[in-house]
Amino acid sequence: MAEPDPGARAWAALRAEDCAWLTSLAALAGSQARVALVGGAVRDALLGGAPLDLDVVVEGADVEALARATGLPFTFHPAFQNATVTLPDGRGADLVRARRESYPVPGQNPAPQPGTLDDDLRRRDFGLNALALVVRPEGGAELRDVVGGLDDLARRELRPLHPRSLHEDASRAVRGARLAARLDLAPHPDLLAQMPDALALAQDTPRLWAELKLLLAEARPGRAARRLEAWGAGAWLGPPALLEALEARQDAGETVTPQAWAAAALAAAPDPAAQAARLGLGDKPLGLLARARSDTFFPEGTPERQLRALLRPQAYVPLTGKDVLALGTPPGRGVGEALAHLAGLRRAGQVGSPEEERAALAAYLRSLP
């Protein structure tokens, strides 16, 4: 049996309602225009997935007028002549005017200019993200590959599209690590050759920190961080061992919250507060990290206990007020005083187990008048 046409295979992988919407969009755009699904949706459809995020490039039609013609709610972004359309199920689909881009200042925002669909594909980060499904107004689509992305996908290889790709935008290295971890991709030699450029320009690339924050939202952040380390960029997020340890707990059935992933990443940083600010994480992960490093009691199954087991494997559950009462401390203010005494002994390293705390508490109670 003949191998199915890649375009037909990718089109068949899309949700039926998405195919219908894309077809209607192509019909609304007119015969002189081209409407193409691009990027990750095409890549994932070719890999057998059913993508939900739709990025559509429009060539030869006014994006704002096309968005309005759909009859769906939309937001127009004049700077890039793009629109975000809200689909009936609540998802957002991006309509992008076909464009070329240049980088007057490496690391900063690109300068867009109108272009063709092929220009738009060539401006992208990696070959396997530069595939397009050109939608026919009567239904169906044809695969367009002007950069060899289909071969990259077959080899499962991450290849930058031009020699200055990571020089222009160092954040592409982080996007590459996220993709490599998610899809089990190998770096093309060109990517590794460009990593020194990415490292040199990291501090001048604000988007890099936003990409690192997105990395922490991946299903397996530790795996992505390990890719960065292997490519020479481990300093951006710090050693991935703690993130990988959390992954192991997740694989064993534990729930790992977004705040726990973030706190684990901060724990590896020389200055957690500065790293939290760079990544835009807010105060909650820092608070969780501080609580995990403290001796305050937290129940089993909480993120604090989860992280504490990794950060301080020698830590134990200290005595609580209930334990102190059971061991003979009089009710009232004496309970708090006894707990404060034990906390001081823990900070001084003079007790290291519940048994030692009980012995210390007994000595403390004997010393009371």
Short mmCIF file of C-alpha atoms in Angstrom, two decimals, residues 85-258:
data_model
loop_
_atom_site.label_atom_id
_atom_site.label_comp_id
_atom_site.label_asym_id
_atom_site.label_seq_id
_atom_site.Cartn_x
_atom_site.Cartn_y
_atom_site.Cartn_z
CA VAL A 85 -9.92 34.70 17.01
CA THR A 86 -11.91 32.99 19.75
CA LEU A 87 -13.22 29.69 18.40
CA PRO A 88 -16.64 28.38 19.47
CA ASP A 89 -15.09 26.05 22.05
CA GLY A 90 -13.16 28.91 23.65
CA ARG A 91 -9.73 28.24 22.15
CA GLY A 92 -7.81 31.11 20.61
CA ALA A 93 -6.55 30.79 17.03
CA ASP A 94 -3.94 33.24 15.76
CA LEU A 95 -4.24 34.77 12.30
CA VAL A 96 -0.84 36.10 11.24
CA ARG A 97 -0.08 38.28 8.25
CA ALA A 98 2.65 36.62 6.17
CA ARG A 99 5.83 38.52 6.90
CA ARG A 100 9.59 38.74 6.79
CA GLU A 101 11.62 39.74 9.82
CA SER A 102 14.98 41.29 10.55
CA TYR A 103 16.78 41.83 13.85
CA PRO A 104 18.33 45.33 13.97
CA VAL A 105 19.46 44.59 17.54
CA PRO A 106 20.20 40.93 18.42
CA GLY A 107 18.01 39.71 21.26
CA GLN A 108 15.44 42.49 20.92
CA ASN A 109 12.13 42.41 19.07
CA PRO A 110 12.35 41.81 15.32
CA ALA A 111 11.30 44.38 12.74
CA PRO A 112 8.47 42.89 10.63
CA GLN A 113 7.77 43.59 6.97
CA PRO A 114 5.05 42.19 4.72
CA GLY A 115 6.09 39.01 2.94
CA THR A 116 4.94 35.82 1.33
CA LEU A 117 4.04 32.52 2.93
CA ASP A 118 7.49 31.20 2.02
CA ASP A 119 9.11 34.24 3.65
CA ASP A 120 7.09 33.54 6.76
CA LEU A 121 8.22 29.93 6.89
CA ARG A 122 11.88 30.88 6.44
CA ARG A 123 11.77 33.35 9.36
CA ARG A 124 10.97 30.60 11.87
CA ASP A 125 13.24 28.98 14.40
CA PHE A 126 13.70 25.32 13.42
CA GLY A 127 13.08 23.32 10.27
CA LEU A 128 10.41 21.08 11.76
CA ASN A 129 8.49 24.19 12.87
CA ALA A 130 8.54 25.66 9.36
CA LEU A 131 5.99 23.34 7.74
CA ALA A 132 2.66 24.58 6.40
CA LEU A 133 -0.65 23.11 5.35
CA VAL A 134 -2.03 25.33 2.58
CA VAL A 135 -5.80 25.03 2.94
CA ARG A 136 -7.96 24.64 -0.16
CA PRO A 137 -11.27 26.59 -0.17
CA GLU A 138 -13.09 23.46 -1.29
CA GLY A 139 -11.56 21.40 1.54
CA GLY A 140 -8.33 19.55 2.19
CA ALA A 141 -4.80 20.91 2.25
CA GLU A 142 -1.38 20.56 0.68
CA LEU A 143 1.84 20.34 2.65
CA ARG A 144 4.36 23.09 1.89
CA ASP A 145 7.98 22.55 2.94
CA VAL A 146 10.47 25.11 1.64
CA VAL A 147 13.26 24.46 4.19
CA GLY A 148 13.52 20.66 4.43
CA GLY A 149 11.54 20.45 7.65
CA LEU A 150 9.92 17.16 6.69
CA ASP A 151 13.35 15.51 6.54
CA ASP A 152 14.21 17.02 9.95
CA LEU A 153 11.02 15.55 11.34
CA ALA A 154 11.82 12.13 9.89
CA ARG A 155 15.28 12.29 11.50
CA ARG A 156 13.80 13.79 14.69
CA GLU A 157 16.43 16.48 14.50
CA LEU A 158 16.35 20.07 15.69
CA ARG A 159 18.02 22.27 13.05
CA PRO A 160 18.19 26.10 13.15
CA LEU A 161 17.10 27.66 9.90
CA HIS A 162 20.08 29.94 9.35
CA PRO A 163 23.61 30.51 10.72
CA ARG A 164 22.68 33.47 12.94
CA SER A 165 19.46 32.06 14.33
CA LEU A 166 20.56 31.87 17.98
CA HIS A 167 22.59 35.06 17.63
CA GLU A 168 19.45 36.95 16.70
CA ASP A 169 17.31 35.32 19.39
CA ALA A 170 18.96 33.31 22.16
CA SER A 171 15.54 32.29 23.49
CA ARG A 172 15.31 29.89 20.55
CA ALA A 173 17.76 27.67 22.42
CA VAL A 174 15.28 27.32 25.29
CA ARG A 175 12.41 26.63 22.88
CA GLY A 176 14.65 24.02 21.29
CA ALA A 177 15.30 22.35 24.64
CA ARG A 178 11.58 22.28 25.40
CA LEU A 179 10.86 20.65 22.03
CA ALA A 180 13.80 18.27 22.28
CA ALA A 181 12.61 17.02 25.66
CA ARG A 182 8.96 16.80 24.66
CA LEU A 183 9.47 15.06 21.31
CA ASP A 184 12.80 13.28 21.95
CA LEU A 185 14.71 15.27 19.34
CA ALA A 186 18.45 15.35 18.77
CA PRO A 187 20.28 18.66 18.24
CA HIS A 188 21.62 19.27 14.74
CA PRO A 189 25.36 20.14 14.75
CA ASP A 190 24.42 23.66 13.64
CA LEU A 191 22.45 24.16 16.85
CA LEU A 192 25.40 23.15 19.02
CA ALA A 193 27.73 25.34 16.97
CA GLN A 194 25.49 28.35 17.62
CA MET A 195 25.17 27.85 21.39
CA PRO A 196 28.17 30.12 22.20
CA ASP A 197 26.27 32.95 20.48
CA ALA A 198 23.19 32.21 22.57
CA LEU A 199 25.24 32.20 25.77
CA ALA A 200 26.93 35.49 24.89
CA LEU A 201 23.62 37.24 24.17
CA ALA A 202 21.44 35.69 26.89
CA GLN A 203 21.50 38.76 29.14
CA ASP A 204 20.40 40.94 26.20
CA THR A 205 17.45 38.68 25.31
CA PRO A 206 14.46 39.42 27.57
CA ARG A 207 12.39 36.69 25.89
CA LEU A 208 14.85 34.08 27.15
CA TRP A 209 13.52 34.37 30.71
CA ALA A 210 9.93 34.08 29.52
CA GLU A 211 10.91 30.91 27.66
CA LEU A 212 12.56 29.50 30.78
CA LYS A 213 9.33 30.13 32.69
CA LEU A 214 7.48 28.21 29.97
CA LEU A 215 10.01 25.40 30.32
CA LEU A 216 8.92 24.97 33.94
CA ALA A 217 5.36 24.43 32.68
CA GLU A 218 6.41 21.50 30.47
CA ALA A 219 5.27 18.01 31.43
CA ARG A 220 8.91 17.09 32.16
CA PRO A 221 10.86 20.24 33.09
CA GLY A 222 13.84 18.27 34.35
CA ARG A 223 14.33 16.58 31.02
CA ALA A 224 14.26 19.95 29.22
CA ALA A 225 16.67 21.50 31.75
CA ARG A 226 19.02 18.56 31.26
CA ARG A 227 19.03 19.28 27.51
CA LEU A 228 20.04 22.87 28.20
CA GLU A 229 22.84 21.66 30.45
CA ALA A 230 24.06 19.23 27.79
CA TRP A 231 24.13 22.10 25.28
CA GLY A 232 26.25 24.24 27.60
CA ALA A 233 23.48 26.49 28.96
CA GLY A 234 22.97 24.86 32.35
CA ALA A 235 23.66 28.14 34.14
CA TRP A 236 20.43 29.64 32.84
CA LEU A 237 18.26 27.48 35.09
CA GLY A 238 20.79 25.73 37.32
CA PRO A 239 21.46 22.02 37.87
CA PRO A 240 18.43 19.94 36.84
CA ALA A 241 18.82 17.21 39.49
CA LEU A 242 16.04 18.51 41.75
CA LEU A 243 13.61 18.91 38.84
CA GLU A 244 14.44 15.36 37.74
CA ALA A 245 13.82 14.08 41.26
CA LEU A 246 10.39 15.72 41.18
CA GLU A 247 9.76 14.04 37.82
CA ALA A 248 10.53 10.68 39.41
CA ARG A 249 7.93 11.38 42.10
CA GLN A 250 5.46 12.44 39.43
CA ASP A 251 6.13 9.19 37.57
CA ALA A 252 5.42 7.33 40.80
CA GLY A 253 1.95 8.89 40.96
CA GLU A 254 2.47 12.00 43.06
CA THR A 255 0.94 15.30 42.02
CA VAL A 256 3.50 18.04 41.44
CA THR A 257 2.06 21.54 41.47
CA PRO A 258 3.30 24.38 39.22
#
